[in-house]
Amino acid sequence: MEVGIVSYGAYVPRYRITPEEIGKVWGVDGKSMSKGLMISCKSVPSPEEDTITISVEAARNMMRRCEVNPKDIGAIYVGSESHPYAVKPSGTIVAEAIEAAPHLTVADFEFACKAGTAAIQTCMGLVGSGMIKYGVAIGADTSQGAPGDALEYSASAGGAAFLIGAEKTIATIDHTYSYTTDTPDFWRREGQMYPRHGGRFTGEPAYFKHVISGAKGLLERTNTTAKDYTYAVFHQPNGKFPTRVAKQLGFADLQLTTGLLAPTIGNTYSGAVPLGLAAILDEAKPGDRIFAVAYGSGAGSDAFAITVTNEIDSYPRHKAPSVKDLNSNLKFLDYATYAKFRGKIMLGSE
Amino acid sequence: MATAPRFWRENPSRYNLVGVECHNCGRHFFPPRSICPVCHRKSVGKMEKVKLKGEGKIFSLTEVQESPEEISMQKPYVLAMVELVEGARVSGQVIDCDACDLEIGTPVRVTLRKLSEEGPSGIIHYGYKFVPLKEKAP
């Protein structure tokens, strides 16, 4: 059975803040920070948005583009490290909001920034084994960065949803491979508001080792090279890391550009590779091959080899906003408003 | 805790704009009601639940400066009466815009957002709000 993507949808909040604006508050050269991270601005959720509302927006955009009866969805998995509830699954609200409830299984996933792609793999297994007809995999986050921390310049919000099935797939998922170790590069303890990280330790032994191992593992198993792919998308905690890892793996800038969103929306954590993949599907043509590697701290990587099918020609992409559409009509915030939006101000009643 | 069951009962309407249609006169209403205010007893047994499309235009609007405590972070915000394509009128927030970008007749569509939170450890209530489909020409 050929399992793949039947439909997809994306969502990114309209609010943005620049590294210069953040740096101004903390006595940091925001321009240099922007250049170093390759991030010109990052998305910010409004006070009425969270991982659940982002997941619902993405899932509804996904359903707008297909004729699938929501009652045929057998599973919904929401991958995020910012689920609004510690106990009460985000997916239950998504299931009700797209009218897929009650005859389905739902669970929330967490694996730092790759929980969304872990959800895709789970749906692939359930569809491929015939246990369910369709599964929904969502990667979404309203990621946290402590005030003044390096993460604050990149941690942003957004997400994408994928309907995984075996009929009328717009792209087949030909192969997936994961690489996992115990690497404590980034973590957040129960009850803590902000994550902590190992600074430079998040680079070579964490991001680069796992992304490169995941990518090489998949290239070997599919007997392909970078040149065989039209597009590539890598986890993007900033613009610099995926650009450098792509070069190391032999991918050209042209293959990377479409799915590289960090420079304009920041690091959407679990939403990063799903959103990059959505941006690629916004413009992909039949026969195009996509190479995707998500990375989650802790640490692991999920790699995917995807081929776009002829179905994409008749697929109504226009029925929901493209990632480019979601990156327009922006409103830039000053730091004070951003701090209020993100709950960084301690109120008198607290 | 007491409000959780009350909100839960209204989830279909809050999440998916489920209203009713009077099969005596064809009018739509939101939120759902058991008797048509026009047909009265003629509508008994003829009120059917329907999912409204969630598209419409602003019938009237105002900018709220003094808000309830639980949504004070969102003020000022726009509250509008939206006339849906089915004819029902629904009150709700219009978001992702400034009041000056809107006018009577601006087309809107429904979306789902947080409505309020019962404090940092309580239930989070989600429901419908509206976003403009296009903003007023400059």
Short mmCIF file of N, CA, C and O in Angstrom, two decimals, chain A residues 11 14-15 46-50 52-53 56-57 60-61 64 84-85 88 92-93 96-99 321 329 331 340-341 347 349, chain B residues 15-16 18 51 69 72-75 93 95-98 101 109-115 117 122-126 129 131 135:
data_model
loop_
_atom_site.label_atom_id
_atom_site.label_comp_id
_atom_site.label_asym_id
_atom_site.label_seq_id
_atom_site.Cartn_x
_atom_site.Cartn_y
_atom_site.Cartn_z
N TYR A 11 -0.79 27.22 9.15
CA TYR A 11 -1.22 28.46 9.81
C TYR A 11 -0.04 29.12 10.53
O TYR A 11 0.74 28.44 11.21
N ARG A 14 -0.25 36.41 12.50
CA ARG A 14 0.15 37.56 11.66
C ARG A 14 1.14 38.49 12.35
O ARG A 14 1.74 39.35 11.71
N TYR A 15 1.31 38.36 13.67
CA TYR A 15 2.17 39.30 14.39
C TYR A 15 3.64 38.92 14.27
O TYR A 15 4.00 37.75 14.23
N SER A 46 -1.03 35.89 19.12
CA SER A 46 -1.80 36.88 19.88
C SER A 46 -2.24 36.24 21.19
O SER A 46 -2.14 35.02 21.35
N PRO A 47 -2.74 37.04 22.15
CA PRO A 47 -3.14 36.44 23.45
C PRO A 47 -4.24 35.39 23.31
O PRO A 47 -4.42 34.58 24.20
N GLU A 48 -4.98 35.41 22.19
CA GLU A 48 -6.09 34.45 22.03
C GLU A 48 -5.67 33.24 21.20
O GLU A 48 -6.53 32.45 20.80
N GLU A 49 -4.37 33.14 20.88
CA GLU A 49 -3.89 32.01 20.10
C GLU A 49 -3.01 31.11 20.96
O GLU A 49 -2.26 31.59 21.81
N ASP A 50 -3.08 29.83 20.72
CA ASP A 50 -2.17 28.88 21.35
C ASP A 50 -2.01 27.70 20.40
O ASP A 50 -2.50 27.72 19.26
N ILE A 52 -3.42 24.91 20.34
CA ILE A 52 -4.71 24.31 19.92
C ILE A 52 -5.34 25.13 18.81
O ILE A 52 -5.78 24.58 17.80
N THR A 53 -5.39 26.45 18.95
CA THR A 53 -6.03 27.26 17.89
C THR A 53 -5.22 27.18 16.60
O THR A 53 -5.79 27.15 15.50
N VAL A 56 -6.01 23.86 15.03
CA VAL A 56 -7.36 23.86 14.43
C VAL A 56 -7.33 24.62 13.10
O VAL A 56 -7.89 24.16 12.10
N GLU A 57 -6.68 25.78 13.08
CA GLU A 57 -6.59 26.56 11.83
C GLU A 57 -5.94 25.74 10.73
O GLU A 57 -6.42 25.68 9.60
N ARG A 60 -8.24 22.80 9.70
CA ARG A 60 -9.38 23.26 8.89
C ARG A 60 -8.93 23.64 7.48
O ARG A 60 -9.63 23.40 6.51
N ASN A 61 -7.75 24.27 7.38
CA ASN A 61 -7.22 24.58 6.04
C ASN A 61 -6.96 23.29 5.26
O ASN A 61 -7.20 23.23 4.05
N ARG A 64 -10.33 21.99 4.07
CA ARG A 64 -10.91 22.81 3.00
C ARG A 64 -10.44 22.35 1.62
O ARG A 64 -11.09 22.56 0.62
N PRO A 84 -1.32 23.52 25.51
CA PRO A 84 -1.84 24.40 26.55
C PRO A 84 -2.13 23.69 27.87
O PRO A 84 -2.03 24.27 28.93
N TYR A 85 -2.52 22.42 27.78
CA TYR A 85 -2.77 21.64 28.99
C TYR A 85 -1.64 20.62 29.18
O TYR A 85 -1.19 20.00 28.22
N LYS A 88 -4.83 16.95 29.33
CA LYS A 88 -6.04 17.18 28.51
C LYS A 88 -5.55 17.38 27.09
O LYS A 88 -4.98 18.40 26.73
N THR A 92 -8.11 16.46 21.20
CA THR A 92 -9.56 16.28 21.41
C THR A 92 -10.32 17.49 20.88
O THR A 92 -11.39 17.35 20.27
N ILE A 93 -9.76 18.67 21.10
CA ILE A 93 -10.42 19.90 20.65
C ILE A 93 -10.31 20.02 19.13
O ILE A 93 -11.27 20.41 18.46
N GLU A 96 -12.94 17.68 17.59
CA GLU A 96 -14.30 18.25 17.62
C GLU A 96 -14.42 19.38 16.61
O GLU A 96 -15.44 19.53 15.94
N ALA A 97 -13.37 20.19 16.50
CA ALA A 97 -13.43 21.38 15.64
C ALA A 97 -13.46 21.02 14.16
O ALA A 97 -13.93 21.83 13.34
N ILE A 98 -12.96 19.85 13.78
CA ILE A 98 -13.06 19.45 12.37
C ILE A 98 -14.12 18.35 12.20
O ILE A 98 -14.20 17.72 11.15
N GLU A 99 -14.89 18.14 13.24
CA GLU A 99 -16.01 17.18 13.23
C GLU A 99 -15.57 15.75 12.92
O GLU A 99 -16.28 15.02 12.24
N PRO A 321 -5.29 29.24 2.46
CA PRO A 321 -4.14 30.13 2.25
C PRO A 321 -2.82 29.37 2.13
O PRO A 321 -2.59 28.38 2.84
N ASN A 329 0.16 40.52 5.17
CA ASN A 329 -0.75 41.22 6.09
C ASN A 329 -0.20 41.17 7.52
O ASN A 329 -0.90 40.82 8.46
N LYS A 331 1.67 42.41 11.12
CA LYS A 331 1.67 43.55 12.03
C LYS A 331 2.87 43.40 12.96
O LYS A 331 2.99 42.39 13.66
N LYS A 340 3.47 41.49 26.60
CA LYS A 340 2.08 41.32 27.06
C LYS A 340 1.45 40.11 26.35
O LYS A 340 0.83 39.26 26.98
N PHE A 341 1.63 40.04 25.04
CA PHE A 341 1.06 38.93 24.26
C PHE A 341 1.57 37.58 24.76
O PHE A 341 0.84 36.60 24.77
N LEU A 347 1.49 40.16 36.52
CA LEU A 347 0.40 41.07 36.88
C LEU A 347 0.22 41.11 38.38
O LEU A 347 0.61 40.18 39.10
N SER A 349 -2.29 40.62 40.21
CA SER A 349 -3.16 39.58 40.79
C SER A 349 -2.45 38.23 40.90
O SER A 349 -2.99 37.30 41.47
N TYR B 15 -17.65 25.80 18.70
CA TYR B 15 -16.57 25.38 17.80
C TYR B 15 -16.99 25.47 16.33
O TYR B 15 -16.20 25.84 15.47
N ASN B 16 -18.23 25.05 16.05
CA ASN B 16 -18.62 24.85 14.64
C ASN B 16 -19.88 25.59 14.23
O ASN B 16 -20.49 25.25 13.21
N VAL B 18 -22.98 25.64 15.18
CA VAL B 18 -24.19 24.85 14.96
C VAL B 18 -25.38 25.66 15.48
O VAL B 18 -25.43 26.03 16.65
N LYS B 51 -25.29 23.13 10.69
CA LYS B 51 -24.01 23.82 10.82
C LYS B 51 -24.03 25.02 9.86
O LYS B 51 -24.22 24.85 8.65
N GLU B 69 -12.62 41.05 32.95
CA GLU B 69 -11.28 40.80 33.48
C GLU B 69 -10.53 39.71 32.69
O GLU B 69 -9.36 39.86 32.37
N SER B 72 -8.88 40.96 29.47
CA SER B 72 -8.33 42.32 29.54
C SER B 72 -7.06 42.46 28.69
O SER B 72 -6.74 43.55 28.24
N MET B 73 -6.35 41.35 28.47
CA MET B 73 -5.13 41.40 27.65
C MET B 73 -5.44 41.70 26.18
O MET B 73 -4.56 42.01 25.41
N GLN B 74 -6.71 41.51 25.80
CA GLN B 74 -7.06 41.68 24.39
C GLN B 74 -7.59 43.08 24.07
O GLN B 74 -7.83 43.40 22.91
N LYS B 75 -7.82 43.91 25.09
CA LYS B 75 -8.44 45.21 24.81
C LYS B 75 -7.43 46.19 24.23
O LYS B 75 -6.23 46.08 24.56
N GLN B 93 -16.33 38.61 18.47
CA GLN B 93 -15.16 39.45 18.29
C GLN B 93 -14.67 39.36 16.85
O GLN B 93 -14.72 38.28 16.25
N ILE B 95 -11.18 39.76 14.92
CA ILE B 95 -9.78 39.79 15.33
C ILE B 95 -8.83 39.94 14.14
O ILE B 95 -9.27 39.94 12.99
N ASP B 96 -7.54 39.99 14.44
CA ASP B 96 -6.50 40.13 13.42
C ASP B 96 -6.71 41.37 12.57
O ASP B 96 -6.50 41.36 11.35
N CYS B 97 -7.17 42.45 13.20
CA CYS B 97 -7.40 43.71 12.48
C CYS B 97 -7.53 44.83 13.50
O CYS B 97 -7.65 44.57 14.70
N ASP B 98 -7.49 46.05 13.03
CA ASP B 98 -7.78 47.20 13.88
C ASP B 98 -9.18 47.69 13.53
O ASP B 98 -9.64 47.51 12.40
N ASP B 101 -9.86 49.44 10.39
CA ASP B 101 -9.80 48.70 9.13
C ASP B 101 -11.16 48.14 8.73
O ASP B 101 -11.31 47.56 7.65
N ARG B 109 -15.18 35.85 8.01
CA ARG B 109 -15.44 34.41 8.15
C ARG B 109 -15.07 33.97 9.56
O ARG B 109 -14.26 34.62 10.24
N VAL B 110 -15.68 32.88 9.97
CA VAL B 110 -15.51 32.42 11.34
C VAL B 110 -14.16 31.73 11.51
O VAL B 110 -13.61 31.15 10.56
N THR B 111 -13.61 31.81 12.70
CA THR B 111 -12.41 31.07 13.05
C THR B 111 -12.51 30.66 14.51
O THR B 111 -13.49 31.00 15.18
N LEU B 112 -11.55 29.89 15.00
CA LEU B 112 -11.60 29.44 16.39
C LEU B 112 -10.43 30.02 17.17
O LEU B 112 -9.29 29.97 16.70
N ARG B 113 -10.74 30.59 18.32
CA ARG B 113 -9.70 31.17 19.17
C ARG B 113 -10.04 30.91 20.63
O ARG B 113 -11.13 30.45 20.95
N LYS B 114 -9.08 31.28 21.49
CA LYS B 114 -9.36 31.22 22.92
C LYS B 114 -10.38 32.31 23.24
O LYS B 114 -10.22 33.46 22.80
N LEU B 115 -11.41 31.96 24.02
CA LEU B 115 -12.36 32.97 24.46
C LEU B 115 -11.94 33.53 25.81
O LEU B 115 -11.95 34.72 26.04
N GLU B 117 -9.87 32.17 29.87
CA GLU B 117 -9.27 31.13 30.71
C GLU B 117 -9.76 31.32 32.13
O GLU B 117 -9.85 32.46 32.59
N GLY B 122 -7.24 26.79 35.52
CA GLY B 122 -8.61 26.38 35.16
C GLY B 122 -8.75 26.02 33.69
O GLY B 122 -7.78 26.00 32.93
N ILE B 123 -9.99 25.73 33.33
CA ILE B 123 -10.34 25.35 31.95
C ILE B 123 -10.07 26.53 31.00
O ILE B 123 -10.25 27.69 31.37
N ILE B 124 -9.63 26.20 29.80
CA ILE B 124 -9.51 27.21 28.74
C ILE B 124 -10.73 27.06 27.84
O ILE B 124 -11.02 25.95 27.39
N HIS B 125 -11.42 28.15 27.61
CA HIS B 125 -12.61 28.09 26.77
C HIS B 125 -12.25 28.54 25.35
O HIS B 125 -11.65 29.60 25.17
N TYR B 126 -12.61 27.72 24.38
CA TYR B 126 -12.38 28.04 22.96
C TYR B 126 -13.73 28.28 22.29
O TYR B 126 -14.74 27.71 22.68
N LYS B 129 -14.67 33.25 16.70
CA LYS B 129 -14.46 34.69 16.52
C LYS B 129 -14.46 34.89 15.01
O LYS B 129 -14.53 33.90 14.26
N VAL B 131 -12.72 36.77 11.46
CA VAL B 131 -11.59 37.49 10.85
C VAL B 131 -12.08 38.14 9.56
O VAL B 131 -12.91 37.56 8.85
N GLU B 135 -9.63 43.83 4.16
CA GLU B 135 -9.76 45.06 4.93
C GLU B 135 -10.24 46.19 4.04
O GLU B 135 -10.17 46.12 2.82
#
